Coordinates of C-alpha atoms and ligand atoms in Angstrom, one line a residue:
X1 CA 0.0 0.0 0.0
X2 CA 1.4 3.4 -1.0
X3 CA 2.6 5.4 2.1
X4 CA 1.9 9.1 1.7
X5 CA 3.2 11.5 4.3
X6 CA 2.1 15.1 4.5
X7 CA 4.3 17.6 6.3
X8 CA 2.2 20.5 7.7
X9 CA -1.0 21.0 9.5
X10 CA -2.6 24.0 7.7
X11 CA -5.2 24.5 5.0
X12 CA -3.3 22.8 2.3
X13 CA -2.5 19.7 4.3
X14 CA -6.1 19.3 5.5
X15 CA -7.5 19.7 2.0
X16 CA -5.0 17.2 0.6
X17 CA -6.1 14.6 3.1
X18 CA -9.8 15.3 2.3
X19 CA -9.1 15.0 -1.4
X20 CA -7.2 11.7 -1.0
X21 CA -10.1 10.4 1.2
X22 CA -12.5 11.3 -1.6
X23 CA -10.4 9.5 -4.2
X24 CA -11.0 6.3 -2.3
X25 CA -7.5 5.1 -3.2
X26 CA -6.0 2.3 -1.1
X27 CA -3.3 4.3 0.7
X28 CA -1.7 4.9 4.0
X29 CA -1.9 8.6 4.9
X30 CA 0.0 10.3 7.7
X31 CA -0.1 14.0 8.5
X32 CA 2.8 15.4 10.6
X33 CA 2.4 18.9 12.0
X34 CA 4.6 20.8 14.4
X35 CA 1.6 22.5 15.8
X36 CA -0.3 21.2 18.8
X37 CA -3.7 21.5 17.1
X38 CA -5.5 19.8 14.3
X39 CA -5.7 21.9 11.1
X40 CA -7.8 25.0 11.8
X41 CA -9.0 28.2 10.0
X42 CA -6.2 30.7 10.0
X43 CA -8.0 33.8 8.7
X44 CA -10.1 34.4 11.9
X45 CA -6.9 34.8 14.0
X46 CA -6.4 38.4 13.0
X47 CA -10.1 39.1 13.0
X48 CA -12.8 37.6 15.2
X49 CA -10.5 35.5 17.3
X50 CA -8.9 38.6 18.9
X51 CA -12.2 40.1 20.0
X52 CA -14.5 37.2 20.7
X53 CA -15.3 36.8 24.4
X54 CA -14.7 33.0 24.3
X55 CA -12.9 32.3 21.0
X56 CA -12.4 28.8 19.9
X57 CA -10.2 27.3 17.2
X58 CA -12.4 26.7 14.1
X59 CA -11.1 23.2 13.1
X60 CA -11.2 22.5 9.4
X61 CA -12.3 19.0 10.2
X62 CA -13.2 17.3 13.5
X63 CA -10.8 14.8 15.0
X64 CA -13.2 12.0 14.2
X65 CA -13.0 12.8 10.5
X66 CA -9.3 11.8 10.4
X67 CA -9.9 8.8 12.7
X68 CA -12.9 7.6 10.7
X69 CA -10.9 7.7 7.5
X70 CA -7.7 6.1 8.8
X71 CA -5.6 9.2 8.5
X72 CA -2.9 9.0 11.1
X73 CA -2.2 12.4 12.6
X74 CA 1.0 13.3 14.4
X75 CA 0.8 16.6 16.2
X76 CA 3.7 18.4 17.8
X77 CA 6.1 16.7 15.4
X78 CA 8.6 19.0 13.7
X79 CA 10.1 17.4 10.6
X80 CA 13.9 18.1 10.7
X81 CA 15.1 16.6 7.5
X82 CA 14.3 14.7 4.3
X83 CA 16.5 11.9 3.2
X84 CA 15.6 11.4 -0.5
X85 CA 17.9 8.4 -1.0
X86 CA 16.1 6.3 1.7
X87 CA 12.8 8.1 1.2
X88 CA 12.4 8.9 4.8
X89 CA 11.8 12.0 6.9
X90 CA 13.4 12.6 10.2
X91 CA 11.6 14.2 13.1
X92 CA 13.3 16.3 15.7
X93 CA 14.3 13.7 18.3
X94 CA 15.5 11.3 15.7
X95 CA 12.6 9.1 14.7
X96 CA 12.6 8.3 11.0
X97 CA 9.4 7.8 9.0
X98 CA 9.3 6.2 5.5
X99 CA 7.3 7.5 2.6
X100 CA 6.6 6.6 -1.0
X101 CA 5.1 10.0 -1.7
X102 CA 6.0 13.1 0.4
X103 CA 3.8 16.2 0.3
X104 CA 5.3 19.4 1.7
X105 CA 2.6 21.7 3.0
X106 CA 4.8 23.7 5.3
X107 CA 3.3 27.2 4.7
X108 CA 5.2 30.3 5.7
X109 CA 6.5 31.9 8.9
X110 CA 6.2 35.6 9.9
X111 CA 9.0 37.8 8.8
X112 CA 10.7 39.4 11.9
X113 CA 12.3 42.8 12.5
X114 CA 16.0 42.8 13.4
X115 CA 15.2 45.7 15.8
X116 CA 13.4 43.3 18.0
X117 CA 15.7 40.3 17.7
X118 CA 16.3 38.4 20.9
X119 CA 12.6 38.4 21.8
X120 CA 10.6 40.7 24.0
X121 CA 7.7 39.7 26.1
X122 CA 5.3 42.2 24.4
X123 CA 6.4 41.9 20.8
X124 CA 4.4 39.6 18.7
X125 CA 4.0 38.2 15.2
X126 CA 0.8 36.4 14.2
X127 CA 0.8 33.2 12.3
X128 CA -0.6 30.4 14.5
X129 CA -3.4 29.8 16.9
X130 CA -0.9 29.8 19.8
X131 CA 0.4 33.2 18.6
X132 CA -3.1 34.5 18.5
X133 CA -3.9 33.1 22.0
X134 CA -0.8 34.8 23.5
X135 CA -1.6 38.1 21.7
X136 CA -5.2 38.0 22.7
X137 CA -4.3 37.6 26.3
X138 CA -1.7 40.4 26.3
X139 CA -4.1 42.7 24.5
X140 CA -6.7 42.4 27.3
X141 CA -4.7 44.6 29.7
X142 CA -3.0 46.7 27.0
X143 CA -4.0 50.2 25.9
X144 CA -1.4 51.3 23.5
X145 CA -0.9 49.0 20.5
X146 CA 1.8 49.6 17.9
X147 CA 1.4 47.7 14.6
X148 CA 4.4 47.6 12.4
X149 CA 3.4 47.0 8.7
X150 CA 0.5 48.1 6.7
X151 CA -0.2 44.8 4.9
X152 CA -3.3 42.7 5.2
X153 CA -2.6 41.2 8.5
X154 CA -1.3 44.4 10.1
X155 CA -4.4 46.3 9.0
X156 CA -6.8 43.5 10.2
X157 CA -5.2 43.5 13.6
X158 CA -5.3 47.3 13.8
X159 CA -9.0 47.4 12.8
X160 CA -9.9 44.6 15.3
X161 CA -7.9 46.3 18.1
X162 CA -9.5 49.7 17.4
X163 CA -12.9 48.0 17.7
X164 CA -11.8 46.7 21.1
X165 CA -11.2 50.4 22.2
X166 CA -7.4 50.2 22.1
X167 CA -5.3 53.2 21.1
X168 CA -3.7 51.9 17.9
X169 CA -0.8 53.3 15.9
X170 CA 0.3 51.7 12.6
X171 CA 3.6 52.4 11.0
X172 CA 4.2 51.6 7.3
X173 CA 7.6 52.2 5.8
X174 CA 6.3 52.5 2.2
X175 CA 4.5 55.5 0.8
X176 CA 1.1 53.7 0.9
X177 CA -0.7 50.8 2.6
X178 CA -0.8 47.5 0.8
X179 CA 1.8 48.9 -1.6
X180 CA 2.8 45.6 -3.0
X181 CA -0.6 44.0 -3.5
X182 CA -3.3 46.7 -4.2
X183 CA -4.1 49.7 -6.3
X184 CA -3.5 53.3 -5.1
X185 CA -7.3 53.7 -5.0
X186 CA -7.7 50.9 -2.5
X187 CA -4.8 52.1 -0.5
X188 CA -6.2 55.6 -0.3
X189 CA -9.6 54.3 0.7
X190 CA -8.3 52.1 3.4
X191 CA -6.1 54.9 4.8
X192 CA -9.1 57.1 5.2
X193 CA -11.3 54.3 6.6
X194 CA -8.8 53.2 9.2
X195 CA -8.0 56.8 10.3
X196 CA -11.8 57.4 10.6
X197 CA -12.0 54.4 12.9
X198 CA -9.4 55.9 15.1
X199 CA -6.2 54.2 13.9
X200 CA -3.2 56.6 13.8
X201 CA -1.6 55.5 10.5
X202 CA 1.7 56.9 9.5
X203 CA 3.1 56.0 6.1
X204 CA 6.7 56.4 5.1
X205 CA 7.5 56.0 8.7
X206 CA 9.8 53.6 10.5
X207 CA 11.0 53.0 14.0
X208 CA 14.3 54.8 14.7
X209 CA 15.0 53.5 18.2
X210 CA 13.6 51.2 20.8
X211 CA 13.2 51.8 24.5
X212 CA 13.7 48.4 26.1
X213 CA 13.2 48.0 29.9
X214 CA 13.7 44.6 31.3
X215 CA 12.0 42.0 29.1
X216 CA 9.6 44.4 27.4
X217 CA 9.7 47.3 24.9
X218 CA 8.2 50.3 26.7
X219 CA 8.2 52.6 23.7
X220 CA 9.7 53.5 20.4
X221 CA 11.1 56.7 18.9
X222 CA 9.9 57.8 15.5
X223 CA 12.2 60.7 14.7
X224 CA 12.1 62.8 17.8
X225 CA 8.7 61.6 18.9
X226 CA 8.4 59.0 21.6
X227 CA 5.5 56.5 21.4
X228 CA 4.7 54.6 24.5
X229 CA 3.6 51.0 23.8
X230 CA 2.1 48.1 25.7
X231 CA 2.0 45.7 22.8
X232 CA 3.8 45.6 19.4
X233 CA 2.7 43.5 16.6
X234 CA 5.1 43.1 13.7
X235 CA 3.2 42.4 10.5
X236 CA 5.7 42.8 7.7
X237 CA 5.0 39.8 5.6
X238 CA 5.9 36.2 5.6
X239 CA 8.7 34.0 4.3
X240 CA 8.2 30.5 2.8
X241 CA 9.1 27.5 4.9
X242 CA 11.2 26.0 2.2
X243 CA 14.2 25.1 4.4
X244 CA 13.5 21.4 4.5
X245 CA 13.3 21.3 0.7
X246 CA 16.5 23.3 0.4
X247 CA 18.4 21.0 2.7
X248 CA 17.2 18.1 0.7
X249 CA 18.5 19.7 -2.5
X250 CA 15.1 20.4 -4.1
X251 CA 14.9 23.4 -6.4
X252 CA 13.7 26.5 -4.4
X253 CA 13.3 30.1 -5.4
X254 CA 11.3 32.1 -2.9
X255 CA 9.4 28.8 -2.1
X256 CA 9.6 25.2 -3.2
X257 CA 9.7 25.2 -7.0
X258 CA 6.9 23.0 -8.4
X259 CA 5.5 22.3 -11.8
X260 CA 1.8 22.7 -12.8
X261 CA 1.1 19.4 -11.2
X262 CA 2.7 20.4 -7.8
X263 CA 5.7 18.1 -8.4
X264 CA 9.0 19.3 -7.0
X265 CA 12.3 18.5 -8.7
X266 CA 12.1 15.1 -7.0
X267 CA 9.3 13.0 -8.6
X268 CA 8.5 11.4 -5.2
X269 CA 7.9 14.8 -3.5
X270 CA 5.1 17.3 -4.1
X271 CA 4.6 20.7 -2.5
X272 CA 1.4 22.7 -2.0
X273 CA 0.1 26.0 -0.6
X274 CA 1.9 29.1 0.7
X275 CA 5.3 27.4 0.5
X276 CA 5.3 26.8 -3.3
X277 CA 6.7 28.9 -6.2
X278 CA 4.4 27.7 -9.0
X279 CA 4.0 28.5 -12.7
X280 CA 1.0 30.9 -13.1
X281 CA -0.6 30.1 -16.5
X282 CA -2.3 33.5 -16.4
X283 CA 0.8 35.6 -15.7
X284 CA 3.3 33.5 -17.6
X285 CA 5.7 33.5 -14.7
X286 CA 6.4 31.7 -11.4
X287 CA 4.7 33.2 -8.4
X288 CA 4.0 32.4 -4.8
X289 CA 0.6 33.2 -3.2
X290 CA -0.5 33.3 0.3
X291 CA -4.3 32.5 0.3
X292 CA -6.7 29.9 1.4
X293 CA -7.9 29.5 -2.1
X294 CA -4.5 28.7 -3.4
X295 CA -3.8 26.3 -0.6
X296 CA -7.0 24.4 -1.1
X297 CA -6.8 24.3 -4.9
X298 CA -3.2 23.2 -5.0
X299 CA -4.0 20.5 -2.6
X300 CA -6.8 19.2 -4.9
X301 CA -4.4 19.4 -7.8
X302 CA -1.7 17.4 -5.9
X303 CA -4.2 14.7 -5.0
X304 CA -5.0 14.3 -8.7
X305 CA -1.3 14.0 -9.5
X306 CA -0.9 11.3 -6.8
X307 CA -3.9 9.3 -7.9
X308 CA -2.6 9.2 -11.5
X309 CA -5.2 11.7 -13.0
X310 CA -3.0 14.7 -13.4
X311 CA -4.6 18.0 -14.4
X312 CA -2.6 21.2 -14.4
X313 CA -3.1 23.9 -11.8
X314 CA -5.0 26.8 -13.5
X315 CA -7.3 27.9 -10.8
X316 CA -8.0 31.7 -10.7
X317 CA -6.5 33.2 -7.6
X318 CA -8.9 34.9 -5.2
X319 CA -8.6 36.4 -1.7
X320 CA -10.5 38.3 0.9
X321 CA -9.6 40.5 3.9
X322 CA -12.0 41.9 6.5
X323 CA -10.9 45.1 8.1
X324 CA -13.5 46.4 10.5
X325 CA -16.6 47.0 8.4
X326 CA -14.6 46.8 5.2
X327 CA -14.5 43.6 3.1
X328 CA -11.9 43.5 0.4
X329 CA -12.1 40.8 -2.2
X330 CA -9.6 40.3 -4.9
X331 CA -9.9 38.1 -8.0
X332 CA -6.9 37.5 -10.1
X333 CA -3.5 38.9 -9.3
X334 CA -3.4 42.7 -9.6
X335 CA -0.6 43.7 -12.0
X336 CA 0.3 47.4 -11.4
X337 CA 1.3 47.9 -15.0
X338 CA -2.2 47.0 -16.3
X339 CA -4.8 49.7 -17.0
X340 CA -7.0 50.5 -14.0
X341 CA -10.6 51.6 -14.1
X342 CA -12.7 52.5 -11.0
X343 CA -16.2 51.2 -11.0
X344 CA -18.5 52.9 -8.4
X345 CA -17.8 55.6 -5.9
X346 CA -15.2 55.2 -3.1
X347 CA -16.9 57.9 -1.1
X348 CA -20.0 55.7 -1.0
X349 CA -17.9 52.9 0.5
X350 CA -18.6 50.4 -2.3
X351 CA -16.5 50.2 -5.4
X352 CA -14.2 48.0 -7.5
X353 CA -10.9 48.6 -9.2
X354 CA -10.8 46.7 -12.5
X355 CA -7.5 45.9 -14.2
X356 CA -7.4 45.5 -17.9
X357 CA -4.8 44.3 -20.4
X358 CA -6.2 45.5 -23.7
X359 CA -9.9 44.8 -23.4
X360 CA -9.4 41.7 -21.3
X361 CA -10.2 41.9 -17.6
X362 CA -7.2 40.5 -15.6
X363 CA -8.0 41.2 -12.0
X364 CA -10.5 43.0 -9.8
X365 CA -10.3 44.4 -6.3
X366 CA -13.8 44.9 -4.7
X367 CA -14.6 46.9 -1.6
X368 CA -17.9 45.9 -0.1
X369 CA -19.0 44.9 -3.6
X370 CA -19.5 41.1 -3.4
X371 CA -21.5 40.9 -6.6
X372 CA -18.7 42.5 -8.6
X373 CA -16.3 40.0 -7.1
X374 CA -18.4 37.0 -8.1
X375 CA -18.9 38.3 -11.6
X376 CA -15.2 39.2 -11.9
X377 CA -14.1 35.6 -11.1
X378 CA -16.2 34.4 -14.1
X379 CA -15.2 37.2 -16.5
X380 CA -11.5 36.9 -15.7
X381 CA -11.5 33.2 -16.3
X382 CA -13.5 33.5 -19.5
X383 CA -11.1 36.2 -20.9
X384 CA -14.1 37.6 -22.9
X385 CA -13.3 41.1 -24.3
X386 CA -15.1 43.8 -22.4
X387 CA -15.5 47.5 -23.2
X388 CA -13.9 49.4 -20.3
X389 CA -16.4 52.2 -20.2
X390 CA -19.3 49.7 -19.7
X391 CA -17.5 47.8 -17.1
X392 CA -16.9 51.1 -15.2
X393 CA -20.6 51.9 -15.2
X394 CA -22.0 50.8 -11.9
X395 CA -25.5 51.0 -13.4
X396 CA -24.7 47.9 -15.5
X397 CA -24.2 44.8 -13.3
X398 CA -20.7 43.5 -14.0
X399 CA -22.0 40.1 -14.7
X400 CA -24.0 41.5 -17.7
X401 CA -21.2 43.6 -19.2
X402 CA -19.9 40.9 -21.6
X403 CA -23.4 39.7 -22.5
X404 CA -24.4 43.2 -23.4
X405 CA -21.4 43.5 -25.6
X406 CA -22.2 40.4 -27.6
X407 CA -25.9 41.6 -28.1
Ligands
LIG501 C1 -3.6 35.9 10.7 C2 -3.8 35.4 9.3 C3 -4.9 35.9 8.6 C4 -5.1 35.4 7.3 N1 -6.2 35.9 6.6 C5 -6.5 35.4 5.4 C6 -7.7 35.8 4.7 O1 -8.5 36.6 5.2 N2 -7.9 35.3 3.5 C7 -7.0 34.4 2.9 O2 -7.3 33.9 1.8 N3 -5.9 34.0 3.5 C8 -5.6 34.5 4.8 N4 -4.5 34.1 5.4 C9 -3.5 33.3 4.7 C10 -3.9 31.8 4.8 O3 -4.1 31.5 6.1 C11 -2.8 31.0 4.2 O4 -2.7 31.3 2.9 C12 -3.0 29.5 4.4 O5 -3.1 29.2 5.8 C13 -2.0 28.7 3.7 O6 -2.1 27.3 4.0 P1 -0.9 26.4 4.0 O7 -1.4 25.0 4.4 O8 -0.1 26.5 2.7 O9 0.1 26.9 5.1 P2 -0.2 27.0 6.7 O10 -1.7 27.2 6.9 O11 0.7 28.1 7.2 O12 0.2 25.6 7.2 C14 1.6 25.2 7.3 C15 1.7 24.2 8.4 O13 2.9 23.5 8.3 C16 3.5 23.4 9.6 N5 4.9 23.2 9.4 C17 5.8 24.0 8.9 N6 7.1 23.5 8.9 C18 6.9 22.2 9.5 C19 7.8 21.2 9.8 N7 9.1 21.3 9.5 N8 7.3 20.1 10.4 C20 6.0 19.9 10.6 N9 5.1 20.9 10.4 C21 5.6 22.1 9.8 C22 3.1 24.7 10.2 O14 3.2 24.8 11.6 C23 1.6 24.8 9.8 O15 0.8 24.0 10.6 C24 -4.2 34.6 6.7 C25 -3.1 34.1 7.4 C26 -2.9 34.5 8.7 C27 -1.7 34.1 9.5

């Protein structure tokens, strides 16, 4: 019986197990995760989890699901190495586990700031349930929160903490929020919204010096200004957990390099989710994405590969982020050199930014505009030519724009 070992306990690993179960193949499946919890929903950690009175981990599947389907689960087991010659993995502590097929679903880890190296009791990053539990506890008695980084996770934490009545300052080193992933229109809208919600956002601003007293950071200097802090959250992005793959000599390039079937440079090893650098058919280049959609769809793709029914990964990327009362949804991968058209009125709190290459819609960012997002996913996939001026007209439902053209 084929022995399949999955390294990781996140969205990709859980979906891979589910897809293998659905395939009804006669296999032995083992999931090894260094976390102490069964795979759970990560997105709530920066949103509801921090503010709920009695938050619970939202497990992706109950313990009985794994047991009922004979999936062996090994929690708290960090995989330390892969020996490709003997087709075994080694756990910290020395135990070796054989595999016929190995699936790396190791995700990412939070990027850290050298300023805070060495660790301080009140400086946090947020990646895991345990991180969220620690942060949540510390936040209860805190008043002044400093968030470093104006990306999705930093903004979500800032919004949630402001809702909790905390005094929140957010520093972003770049000239605008979400500078690497969103349009200037969305950045400007979010800046205004977060400021209106009471978050003191400062762009093009970095910490100059840190005031450490004992184990904690008591404040930071920004230029000549001293900001007292109770809690600091560093949200400056994530780096792929591709170390295991690198040590094993697999091709890596900002993530584990995979082909369109999720195969690494070793035919017995696949990789899925946030940790992969994969060929994007739409963009014509290798990219790495951090989203639940990508993790789930790559997991399904890998299961097809393993079961001998390979189908290339062509799923349209999509993503969401909840920041206070604002829901951002993105379909496709925004390319900043594509032509942008704004549909709707940002001052009304509901609009979309459409990206075009010629008359083909390539990506859409929607703010509180779920219908646009759903329509965009279909239009982008279909690559039907669309007149920009019709698409920009909020009086015409986006789903009808292409049909109207044909008529
Ligand atoms: C706070 C937060 C909010 C988010 N919000 C959103 C959102 O709103 N929308 C969205 O689309 N995405 C969101 N994301 C991103 C989303 O959670 C990730 O894209 C998704 O979790 C990726 O799944 P994955 O399985 O590839 O990686 P992960 O979920 O990170 O899982 C990787 C797993 O591998 C384990 N692991 C790593 N190395 C080893 C090892 N050597 N041995 C054993 N186990 C190992 C890790 O501990 C972890 O359990 C958010 C992420 C965070 C952290």
